[in-house]
XYZ file of N, CA and C in Angstrom:
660
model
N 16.334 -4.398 -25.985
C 15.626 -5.041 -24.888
C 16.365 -4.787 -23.567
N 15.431 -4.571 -22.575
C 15.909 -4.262 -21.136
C 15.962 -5.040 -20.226
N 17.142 -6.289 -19.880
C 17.004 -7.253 -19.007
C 17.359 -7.022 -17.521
N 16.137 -7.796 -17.063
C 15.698 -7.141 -15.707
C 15.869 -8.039 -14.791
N 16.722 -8.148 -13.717
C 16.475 -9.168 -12.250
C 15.689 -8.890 -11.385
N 14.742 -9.695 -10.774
C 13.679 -9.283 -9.526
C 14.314 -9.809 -8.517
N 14.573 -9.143 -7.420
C 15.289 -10.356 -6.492
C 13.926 -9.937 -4.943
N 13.594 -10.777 -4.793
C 12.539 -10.449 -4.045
C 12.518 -12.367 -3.505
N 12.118 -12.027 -1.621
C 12.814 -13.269 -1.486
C 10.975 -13.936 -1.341
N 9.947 -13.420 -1.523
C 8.587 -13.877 -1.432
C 8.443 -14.487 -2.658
N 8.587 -15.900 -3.009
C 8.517 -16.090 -4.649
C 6.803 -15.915 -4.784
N 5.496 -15.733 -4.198
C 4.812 -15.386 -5.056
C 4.549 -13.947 -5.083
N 5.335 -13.022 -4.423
C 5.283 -11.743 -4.581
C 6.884 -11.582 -6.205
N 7.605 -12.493 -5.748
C 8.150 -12.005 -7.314
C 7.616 -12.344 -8.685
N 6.713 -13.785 -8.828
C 6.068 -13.673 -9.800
C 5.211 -13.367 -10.444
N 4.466 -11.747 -8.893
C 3.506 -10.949 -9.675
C 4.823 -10.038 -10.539
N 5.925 -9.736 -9.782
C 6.848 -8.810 -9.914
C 7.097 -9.111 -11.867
N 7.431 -10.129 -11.696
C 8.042 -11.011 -13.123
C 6.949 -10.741 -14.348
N 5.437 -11.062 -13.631
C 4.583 -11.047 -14.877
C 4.039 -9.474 -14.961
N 4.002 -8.664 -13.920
C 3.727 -6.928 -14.319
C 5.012 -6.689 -15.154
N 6.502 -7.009 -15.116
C 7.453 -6.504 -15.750
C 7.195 -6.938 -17.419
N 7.047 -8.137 -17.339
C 6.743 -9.127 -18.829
C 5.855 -8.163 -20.002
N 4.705 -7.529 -18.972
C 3.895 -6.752 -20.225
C 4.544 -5.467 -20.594
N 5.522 -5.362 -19.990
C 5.818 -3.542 -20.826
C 6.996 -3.466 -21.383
N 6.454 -3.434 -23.030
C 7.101 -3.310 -24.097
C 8.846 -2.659 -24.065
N 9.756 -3.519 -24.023
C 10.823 -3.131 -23.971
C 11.676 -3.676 -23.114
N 10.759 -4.926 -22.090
C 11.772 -5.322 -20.795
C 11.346 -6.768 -21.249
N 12.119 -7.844 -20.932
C 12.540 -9.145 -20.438
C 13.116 -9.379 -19.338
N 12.763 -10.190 -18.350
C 13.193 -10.728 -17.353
C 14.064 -11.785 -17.214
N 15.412 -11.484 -17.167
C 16.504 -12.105 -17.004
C 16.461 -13.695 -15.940
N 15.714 -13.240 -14.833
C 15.445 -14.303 -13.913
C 15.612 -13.914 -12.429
N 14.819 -14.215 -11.682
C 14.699 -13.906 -10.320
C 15.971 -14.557 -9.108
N 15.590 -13.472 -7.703
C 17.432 -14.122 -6.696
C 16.007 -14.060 -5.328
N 16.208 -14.780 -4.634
C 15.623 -14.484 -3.284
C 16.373 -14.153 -1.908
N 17.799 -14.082 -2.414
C 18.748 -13.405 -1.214
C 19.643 -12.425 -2.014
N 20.372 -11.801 -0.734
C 21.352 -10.638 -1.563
C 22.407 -12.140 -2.079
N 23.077 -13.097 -1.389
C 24.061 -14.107 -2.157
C 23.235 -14.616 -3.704
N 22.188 -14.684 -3.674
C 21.730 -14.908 -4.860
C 21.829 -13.991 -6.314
N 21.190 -13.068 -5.713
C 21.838 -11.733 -6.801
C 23.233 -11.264 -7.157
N 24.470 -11.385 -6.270
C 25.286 -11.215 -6.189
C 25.775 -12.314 -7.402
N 24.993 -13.751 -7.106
C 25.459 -14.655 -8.479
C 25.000 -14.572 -9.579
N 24.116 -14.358 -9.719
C 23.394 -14.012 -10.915
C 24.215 -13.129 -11.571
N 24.041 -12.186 -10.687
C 24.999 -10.695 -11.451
C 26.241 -11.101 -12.171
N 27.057 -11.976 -11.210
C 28.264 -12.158 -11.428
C 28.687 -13.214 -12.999
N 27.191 -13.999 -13.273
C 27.194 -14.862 -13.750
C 26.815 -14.236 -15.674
N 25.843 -13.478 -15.125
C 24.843 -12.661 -16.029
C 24.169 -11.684 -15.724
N 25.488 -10.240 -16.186
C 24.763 -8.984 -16.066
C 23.693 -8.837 -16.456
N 22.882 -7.860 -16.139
C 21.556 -7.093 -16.657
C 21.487 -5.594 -16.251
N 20.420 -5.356 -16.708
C 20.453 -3.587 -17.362
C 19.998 -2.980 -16.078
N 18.290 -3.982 -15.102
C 18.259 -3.213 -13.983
C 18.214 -4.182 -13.348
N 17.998 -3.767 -11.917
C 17.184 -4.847 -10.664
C 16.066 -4.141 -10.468
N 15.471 -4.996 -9.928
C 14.241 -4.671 -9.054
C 14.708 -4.883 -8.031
N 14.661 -4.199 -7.117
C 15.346 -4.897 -5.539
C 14.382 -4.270 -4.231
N 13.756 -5.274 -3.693
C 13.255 -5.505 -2.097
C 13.957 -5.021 -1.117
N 13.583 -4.480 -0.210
C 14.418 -4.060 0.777
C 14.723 -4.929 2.351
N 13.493 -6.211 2.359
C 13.748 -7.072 3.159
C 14.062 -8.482 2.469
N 15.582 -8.674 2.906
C 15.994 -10.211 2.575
C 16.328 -11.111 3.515
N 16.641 -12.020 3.414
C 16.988 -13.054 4.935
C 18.031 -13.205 5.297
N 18.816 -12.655 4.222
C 20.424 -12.615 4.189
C 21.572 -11.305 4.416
N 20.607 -10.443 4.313
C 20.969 -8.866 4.301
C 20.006 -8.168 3.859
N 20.349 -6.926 4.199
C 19.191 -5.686 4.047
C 19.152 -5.629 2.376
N 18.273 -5.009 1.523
C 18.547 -4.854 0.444
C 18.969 -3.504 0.653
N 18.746 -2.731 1.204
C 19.428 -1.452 1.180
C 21.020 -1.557 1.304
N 21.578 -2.567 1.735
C 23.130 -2.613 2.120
C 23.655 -3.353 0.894
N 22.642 -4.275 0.616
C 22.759 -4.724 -1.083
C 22.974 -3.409 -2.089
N 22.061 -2.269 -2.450
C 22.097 -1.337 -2.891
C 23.246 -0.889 -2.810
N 24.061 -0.638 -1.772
C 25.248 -0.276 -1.647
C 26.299 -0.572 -2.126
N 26.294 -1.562 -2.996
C 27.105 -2.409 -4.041
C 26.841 -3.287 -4.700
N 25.531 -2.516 -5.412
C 25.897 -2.730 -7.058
C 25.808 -1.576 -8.065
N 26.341 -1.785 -8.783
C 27.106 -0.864 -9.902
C 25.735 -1.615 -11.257
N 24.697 -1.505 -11.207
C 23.780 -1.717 -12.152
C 22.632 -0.794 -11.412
N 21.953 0.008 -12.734
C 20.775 0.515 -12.297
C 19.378 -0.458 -11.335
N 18.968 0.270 -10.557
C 18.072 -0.494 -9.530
C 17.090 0.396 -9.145
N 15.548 0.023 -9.329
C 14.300 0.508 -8.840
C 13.851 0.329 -7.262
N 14.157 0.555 -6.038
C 13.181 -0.480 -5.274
C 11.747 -0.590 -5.474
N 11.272 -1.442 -4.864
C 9.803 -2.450 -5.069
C 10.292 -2.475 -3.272
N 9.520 -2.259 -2.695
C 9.357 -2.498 -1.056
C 8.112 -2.031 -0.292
N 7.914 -3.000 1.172
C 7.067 -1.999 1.958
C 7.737 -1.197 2.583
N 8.841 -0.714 2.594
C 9.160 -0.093 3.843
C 8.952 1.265 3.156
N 8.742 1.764 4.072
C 8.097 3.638 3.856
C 8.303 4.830 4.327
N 9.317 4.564 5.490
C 9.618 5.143 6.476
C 10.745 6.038 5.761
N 10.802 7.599 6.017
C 11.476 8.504 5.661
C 12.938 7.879 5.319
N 13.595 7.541 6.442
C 14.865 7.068 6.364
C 15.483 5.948 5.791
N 14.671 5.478 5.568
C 14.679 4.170 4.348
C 14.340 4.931 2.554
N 13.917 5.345 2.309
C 13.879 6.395 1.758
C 15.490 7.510 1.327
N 15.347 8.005 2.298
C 16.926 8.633 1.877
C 18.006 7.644 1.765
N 17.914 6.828 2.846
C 19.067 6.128 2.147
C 19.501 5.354 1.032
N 17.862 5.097 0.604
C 17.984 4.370 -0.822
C 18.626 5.422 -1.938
N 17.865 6.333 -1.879
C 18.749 7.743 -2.580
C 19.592 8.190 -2.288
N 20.309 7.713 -1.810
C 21.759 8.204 -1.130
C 22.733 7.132 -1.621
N 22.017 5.657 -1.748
C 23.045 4.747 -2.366
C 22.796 4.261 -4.050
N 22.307 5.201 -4.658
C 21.819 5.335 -5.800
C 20.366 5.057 -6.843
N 19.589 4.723 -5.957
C 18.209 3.706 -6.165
C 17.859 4.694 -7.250
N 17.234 4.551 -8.317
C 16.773 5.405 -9.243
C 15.283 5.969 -9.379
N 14.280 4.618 -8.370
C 13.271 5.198 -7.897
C 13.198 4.394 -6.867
N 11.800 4.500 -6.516
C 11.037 3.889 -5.571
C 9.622 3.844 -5.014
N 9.758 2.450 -5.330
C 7.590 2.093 -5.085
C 7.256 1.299 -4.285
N 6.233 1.810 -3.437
C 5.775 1.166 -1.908
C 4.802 -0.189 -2.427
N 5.436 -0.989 -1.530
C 4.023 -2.221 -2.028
C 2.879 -2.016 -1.247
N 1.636 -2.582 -1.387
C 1.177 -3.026 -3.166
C 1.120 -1.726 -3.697
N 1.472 -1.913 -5.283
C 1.410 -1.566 -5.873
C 0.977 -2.082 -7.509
N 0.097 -1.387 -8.429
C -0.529 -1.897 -9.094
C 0.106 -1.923 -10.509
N -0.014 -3.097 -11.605
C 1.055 -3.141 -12.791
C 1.230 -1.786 -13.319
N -0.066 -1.182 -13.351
C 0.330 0.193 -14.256
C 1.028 1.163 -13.753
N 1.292 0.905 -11.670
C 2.527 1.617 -11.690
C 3.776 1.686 -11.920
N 4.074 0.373 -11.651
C 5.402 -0.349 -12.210
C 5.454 -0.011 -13.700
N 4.217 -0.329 -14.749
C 4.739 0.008 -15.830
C 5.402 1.500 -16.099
N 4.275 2.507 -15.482
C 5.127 3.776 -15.644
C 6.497 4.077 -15.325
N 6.706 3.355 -14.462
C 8.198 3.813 -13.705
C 9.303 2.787 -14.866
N 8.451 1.956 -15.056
C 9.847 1.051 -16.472
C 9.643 2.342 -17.353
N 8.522 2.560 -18.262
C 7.891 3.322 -19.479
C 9.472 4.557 -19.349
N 9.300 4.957 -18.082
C 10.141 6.218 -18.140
C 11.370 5.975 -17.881
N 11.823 5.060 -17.487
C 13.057 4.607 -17.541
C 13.733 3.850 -18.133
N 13.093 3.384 -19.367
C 13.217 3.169 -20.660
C 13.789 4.068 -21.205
N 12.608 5.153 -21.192
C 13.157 6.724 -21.899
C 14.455 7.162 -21.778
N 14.219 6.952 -20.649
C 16.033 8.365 -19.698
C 16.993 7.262 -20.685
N 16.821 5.895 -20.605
C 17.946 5.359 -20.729
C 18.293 4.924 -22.128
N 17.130 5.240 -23.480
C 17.614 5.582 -24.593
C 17.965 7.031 -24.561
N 17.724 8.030 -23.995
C 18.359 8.824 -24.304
C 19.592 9.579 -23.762
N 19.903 8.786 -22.825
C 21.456 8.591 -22.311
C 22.439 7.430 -23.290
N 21.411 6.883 -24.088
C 22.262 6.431 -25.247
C 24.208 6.543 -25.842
N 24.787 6.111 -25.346
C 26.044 6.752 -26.837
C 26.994 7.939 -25.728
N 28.068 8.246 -26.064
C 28.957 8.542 -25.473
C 28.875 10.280 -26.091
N 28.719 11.250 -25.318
C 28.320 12.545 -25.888
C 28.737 13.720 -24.288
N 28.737 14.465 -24.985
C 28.956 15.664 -23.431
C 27.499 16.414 -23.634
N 26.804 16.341 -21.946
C 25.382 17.236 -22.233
C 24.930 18.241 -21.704
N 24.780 19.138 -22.061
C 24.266 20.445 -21.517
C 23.250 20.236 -20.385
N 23.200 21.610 -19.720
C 22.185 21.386 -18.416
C 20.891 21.456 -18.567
N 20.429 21.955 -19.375
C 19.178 22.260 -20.016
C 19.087 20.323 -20.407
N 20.079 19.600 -21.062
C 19.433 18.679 -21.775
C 19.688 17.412 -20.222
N 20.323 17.928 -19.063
C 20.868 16.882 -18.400
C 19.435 17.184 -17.096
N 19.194 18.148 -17.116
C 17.452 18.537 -16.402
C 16.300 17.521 -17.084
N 15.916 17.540 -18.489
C 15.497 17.109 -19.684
C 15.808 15.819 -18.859
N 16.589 14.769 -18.875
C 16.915 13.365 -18.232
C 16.158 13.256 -17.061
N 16.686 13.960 -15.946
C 15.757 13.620 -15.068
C 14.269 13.543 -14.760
N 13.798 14.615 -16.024
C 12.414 14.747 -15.792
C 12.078 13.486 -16.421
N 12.440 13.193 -17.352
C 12.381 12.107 -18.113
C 12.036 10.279 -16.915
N 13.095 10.547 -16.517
C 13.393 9.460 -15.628
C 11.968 9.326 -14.539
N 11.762 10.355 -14.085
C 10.342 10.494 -13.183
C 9.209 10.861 -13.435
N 8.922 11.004 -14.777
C 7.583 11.226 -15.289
C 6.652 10.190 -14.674
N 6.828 8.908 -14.517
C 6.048 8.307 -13.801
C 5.921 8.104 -12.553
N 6.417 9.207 -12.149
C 5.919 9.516 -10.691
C 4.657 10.267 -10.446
N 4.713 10.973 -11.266
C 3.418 11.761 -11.254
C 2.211 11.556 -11.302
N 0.956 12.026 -10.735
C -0.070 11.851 -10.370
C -0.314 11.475 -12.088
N -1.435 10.421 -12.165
C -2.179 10.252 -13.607
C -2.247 11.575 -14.665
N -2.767 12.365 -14.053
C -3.890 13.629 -14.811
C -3.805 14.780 -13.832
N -3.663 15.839 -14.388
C -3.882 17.281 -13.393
C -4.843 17.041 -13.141
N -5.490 17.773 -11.944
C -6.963 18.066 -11.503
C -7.785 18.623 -12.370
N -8.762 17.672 -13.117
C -9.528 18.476 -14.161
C -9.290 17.455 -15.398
N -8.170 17.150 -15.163
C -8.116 16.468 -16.725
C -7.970 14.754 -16.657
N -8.098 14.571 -17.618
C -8.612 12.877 -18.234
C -7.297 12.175 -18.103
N -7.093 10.997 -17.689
C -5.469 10.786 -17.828
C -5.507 9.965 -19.178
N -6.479 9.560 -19.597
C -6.394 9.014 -21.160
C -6.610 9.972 -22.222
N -6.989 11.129 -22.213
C -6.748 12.191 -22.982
C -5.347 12.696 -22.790
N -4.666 12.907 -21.682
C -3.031 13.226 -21.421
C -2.403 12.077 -22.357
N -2.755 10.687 -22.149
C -2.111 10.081 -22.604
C -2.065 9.466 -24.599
N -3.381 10.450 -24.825
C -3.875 10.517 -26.157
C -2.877 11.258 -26.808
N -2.933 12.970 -25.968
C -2.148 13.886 -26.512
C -0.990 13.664 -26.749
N -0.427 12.984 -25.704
C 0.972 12.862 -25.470
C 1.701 12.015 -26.455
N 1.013 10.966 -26.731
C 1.647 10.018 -27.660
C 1.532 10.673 -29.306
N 0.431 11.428 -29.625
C 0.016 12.126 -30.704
C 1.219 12.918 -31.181
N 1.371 13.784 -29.957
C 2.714 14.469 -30.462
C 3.990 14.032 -30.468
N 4.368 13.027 -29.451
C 5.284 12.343 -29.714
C 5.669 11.494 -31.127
N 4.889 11.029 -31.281
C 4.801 10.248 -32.497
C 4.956 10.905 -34.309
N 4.824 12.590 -33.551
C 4.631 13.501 -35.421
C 6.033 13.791 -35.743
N 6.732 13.610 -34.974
C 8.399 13.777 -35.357
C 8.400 15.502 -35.986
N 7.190 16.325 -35.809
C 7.374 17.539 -36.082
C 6.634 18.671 -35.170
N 6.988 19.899 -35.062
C 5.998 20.575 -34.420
C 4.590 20.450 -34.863
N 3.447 20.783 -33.654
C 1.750 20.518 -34.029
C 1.133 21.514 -33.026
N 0.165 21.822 -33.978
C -0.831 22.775 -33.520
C -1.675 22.524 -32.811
N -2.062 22.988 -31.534
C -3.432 22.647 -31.234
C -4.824 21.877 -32.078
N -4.820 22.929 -33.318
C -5.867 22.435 -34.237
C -5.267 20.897 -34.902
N -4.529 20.752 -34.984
C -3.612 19.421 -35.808
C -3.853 18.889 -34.613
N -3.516 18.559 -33.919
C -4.249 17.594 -32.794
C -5.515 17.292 -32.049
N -6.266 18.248 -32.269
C -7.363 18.178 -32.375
C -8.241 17.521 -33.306
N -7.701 17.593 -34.748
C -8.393 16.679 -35.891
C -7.982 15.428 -35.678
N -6.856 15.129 -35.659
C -6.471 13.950 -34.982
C -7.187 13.141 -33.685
N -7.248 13.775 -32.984
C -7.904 12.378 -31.845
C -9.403 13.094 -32.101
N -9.640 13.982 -32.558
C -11.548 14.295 -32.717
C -12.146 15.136 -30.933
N -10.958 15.750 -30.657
C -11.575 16.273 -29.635
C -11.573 17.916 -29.914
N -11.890 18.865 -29.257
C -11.945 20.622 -29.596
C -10.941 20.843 -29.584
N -10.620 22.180 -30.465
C -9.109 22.480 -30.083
C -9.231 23.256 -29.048
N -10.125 23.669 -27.970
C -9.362 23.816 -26.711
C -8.721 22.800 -25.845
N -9.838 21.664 -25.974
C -9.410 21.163 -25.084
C -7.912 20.535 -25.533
N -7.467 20.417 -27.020
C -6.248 20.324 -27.442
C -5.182 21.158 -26.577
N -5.599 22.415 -26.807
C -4.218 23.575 -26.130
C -4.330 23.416 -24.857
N -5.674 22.930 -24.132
C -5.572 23.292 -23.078
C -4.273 22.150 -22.174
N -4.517 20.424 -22.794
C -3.380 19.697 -22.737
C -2.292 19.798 -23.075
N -2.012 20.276 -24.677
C -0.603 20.594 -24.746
C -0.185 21.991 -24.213
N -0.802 22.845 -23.576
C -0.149 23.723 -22.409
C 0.459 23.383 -21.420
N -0.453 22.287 -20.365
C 0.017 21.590 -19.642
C 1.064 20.712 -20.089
N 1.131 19.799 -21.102
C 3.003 19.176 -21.232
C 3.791 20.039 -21.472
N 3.373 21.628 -21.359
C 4.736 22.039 -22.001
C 5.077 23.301 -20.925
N 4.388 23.241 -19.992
C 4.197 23.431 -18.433
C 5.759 23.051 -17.641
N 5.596 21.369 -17.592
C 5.964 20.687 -16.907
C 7.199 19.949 -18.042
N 7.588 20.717 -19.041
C 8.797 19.963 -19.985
C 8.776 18.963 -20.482
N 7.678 18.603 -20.933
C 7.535 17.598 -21.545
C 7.312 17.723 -23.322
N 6.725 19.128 -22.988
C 6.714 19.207 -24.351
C 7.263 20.696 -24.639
N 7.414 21.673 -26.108
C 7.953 23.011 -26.479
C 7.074 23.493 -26.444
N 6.535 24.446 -26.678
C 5.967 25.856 -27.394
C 6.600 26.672 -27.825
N 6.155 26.582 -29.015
C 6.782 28.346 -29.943
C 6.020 28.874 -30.280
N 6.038 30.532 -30.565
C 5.817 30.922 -31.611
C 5.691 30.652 -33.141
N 4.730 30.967 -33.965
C 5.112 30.983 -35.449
C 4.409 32.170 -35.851
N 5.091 33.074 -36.601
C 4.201 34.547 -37.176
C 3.847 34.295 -38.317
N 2.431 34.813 -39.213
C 2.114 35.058 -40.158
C 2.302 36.139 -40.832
N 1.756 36.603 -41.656
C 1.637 37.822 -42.445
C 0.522 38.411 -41.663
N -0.136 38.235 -41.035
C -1.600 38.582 -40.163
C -1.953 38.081 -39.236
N -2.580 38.505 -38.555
C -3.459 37.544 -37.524
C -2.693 37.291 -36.448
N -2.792 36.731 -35.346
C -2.274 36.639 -34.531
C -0.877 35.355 -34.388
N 0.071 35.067 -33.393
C 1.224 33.906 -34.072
C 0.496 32.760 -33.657
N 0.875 32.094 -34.178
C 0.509 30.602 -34.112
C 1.347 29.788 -33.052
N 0.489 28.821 -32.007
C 1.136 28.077 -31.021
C 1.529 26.584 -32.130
N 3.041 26.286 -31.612
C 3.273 25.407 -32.364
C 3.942 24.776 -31.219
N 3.780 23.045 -31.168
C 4.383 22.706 -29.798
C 4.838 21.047 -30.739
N 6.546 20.785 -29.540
C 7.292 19.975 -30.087
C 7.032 19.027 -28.834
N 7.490 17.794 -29.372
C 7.593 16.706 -27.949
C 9.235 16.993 -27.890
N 9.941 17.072 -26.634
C 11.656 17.386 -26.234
C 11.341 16.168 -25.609
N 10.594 15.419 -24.853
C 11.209 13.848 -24.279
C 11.568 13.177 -24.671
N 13.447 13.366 -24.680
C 13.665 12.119 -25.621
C 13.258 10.661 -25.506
N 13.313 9.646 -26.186
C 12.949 8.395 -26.198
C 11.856 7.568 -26.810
C-alpha cells in the first residue's frame, strides 16, 4: 500500500483530492496538511511514500516546500506558467497536473507511479535500457488517452490482456480473447510496442512467414 499526504490548504479542494486518491487501487491516504508547517509535521511525525503538494500555501510557496523534502511528490496546482514548471522539475517533482483536473487523471498519474515504484523495488544495479524502461513507466500517464484513430478502451483492453499473460501473445491470441479482429489486435499491439510498452519478436516456423509475438516489458 501507497501512503499518500495531500497538503492542499483549500480543505474542500483537498477532499476532492483525498476521495479521487481513495479509488485507485494501491493508495491510502495517510491524512491531509494545509500549510508547508503542517506537512513538515506530519512528515516528521509519520512518513509516507508520496505527497500531493499545491503550489499555493499561506505559509510558503509549495515550490520552496518542494525544495526540502526528501519523499516522492506529484504537484496538483493551478499555476501553469512555464517557470513554475521548471522549477518544480528542477527541485524534484515527479510530475505535474494543472487544476481542475478530472479523477481519471490523477488516477493515471498514481496507476503509473505505482508501476515505476514496484519496479524500482529492492536494491539492484540497472542497465540503461532498463533505467529508460522506468521513466517511461513513470509517465505513461501523461499521455494523450488513445492515438488518433484508436479507442482508449480498446488500448486499455489490449494492454491489460497482455500484461496479465505473463507470456509472449500473438495478435491472433488476443484477438480471441477480447473478440475483436486480429487486425485490429496488431494494429494496437504495434502501437504499445512503438512507444515501449510492449516487445515484438520474431518467431520462425518451418514455413510460412515468422510469427509476431509481443511481450508486456512494463514492469509492475
Amino acid at each position: 500500500m501507497i501512503h499518500v499526504l495531500v497538503v492542499e490548504d483549500d480543505f474542500r479542494v483537498a477532499q476532492v483530492h483525498v476521495d479521487f486518491t481513495a479509488r485507485v487501487a494501491g493508495f491510502a491516504v495517510a491524512g491531509t496538511a494545509r500549510t508547508a508547517a503542517e506537512c513538515r509535521s506530519f512528515l516528521a511525525a509519520r512518513p509516507v511514500d508520496l505527497v500531493l503538494l499545491d503550489s499555493y500555501l499561506p505559509d510558503e510557496p509549495g515550490l520552496d516546500l518542494l525544495a526540502c523534502l526528501t519523499v516522492d511528490t506529484i504537484m496538483l496546482t493551478a499555476a501553469s506558467d512555464a517557470a513554475s514548471v521548471r522549477l518544480a522539475l528542477a527541485r524534484g517533482a515527479l510530475n505535474y497536473l494543472v487544476k481542475p483536473f478530472t479523477a481519471e487523471q490523477l488516477a493515471e498519474r498514481l496507476t503509473a507511479y505505482r508501476r515505476y515504484r514496484t519496479a524500482l523495488a529492492g536494491e539492484r544495479h540497472l542497465g540503461q535500457e532498463e533505467i529508460d524502461r522506468m521513466w517511461r513507466l513513470l509517465h505513461e500517464g501523461d499521455r494523450p488517452a488513445a492515438p488518433k484513430g484508436q479507442s482508449a478502451v480498446t488500448v486499455r483492453l489490449v494492454s491489460e490482456a497482455l500484461r496479465h499473460a505473463g507470456q509472449p501473445r500473438t495478435a491472433a491470441e488476443i484477438a480471441d480473447e477480447l473478440g475483436i479482429s486480429r487486425a485490429t489486435a496488431q494494429r494496437y499491439l504495434a502501437a504499445l510496442a512503438r512507444d515501449g510498452t510492449a516487445e515484438m519478436r520474431l518467431r520462425y516456423g518451418t514455413t510460412g512467414r515468422p510469427e509476431h509475438r509481443y511481450r508486456w516489458v512494463a514492469i509492475g
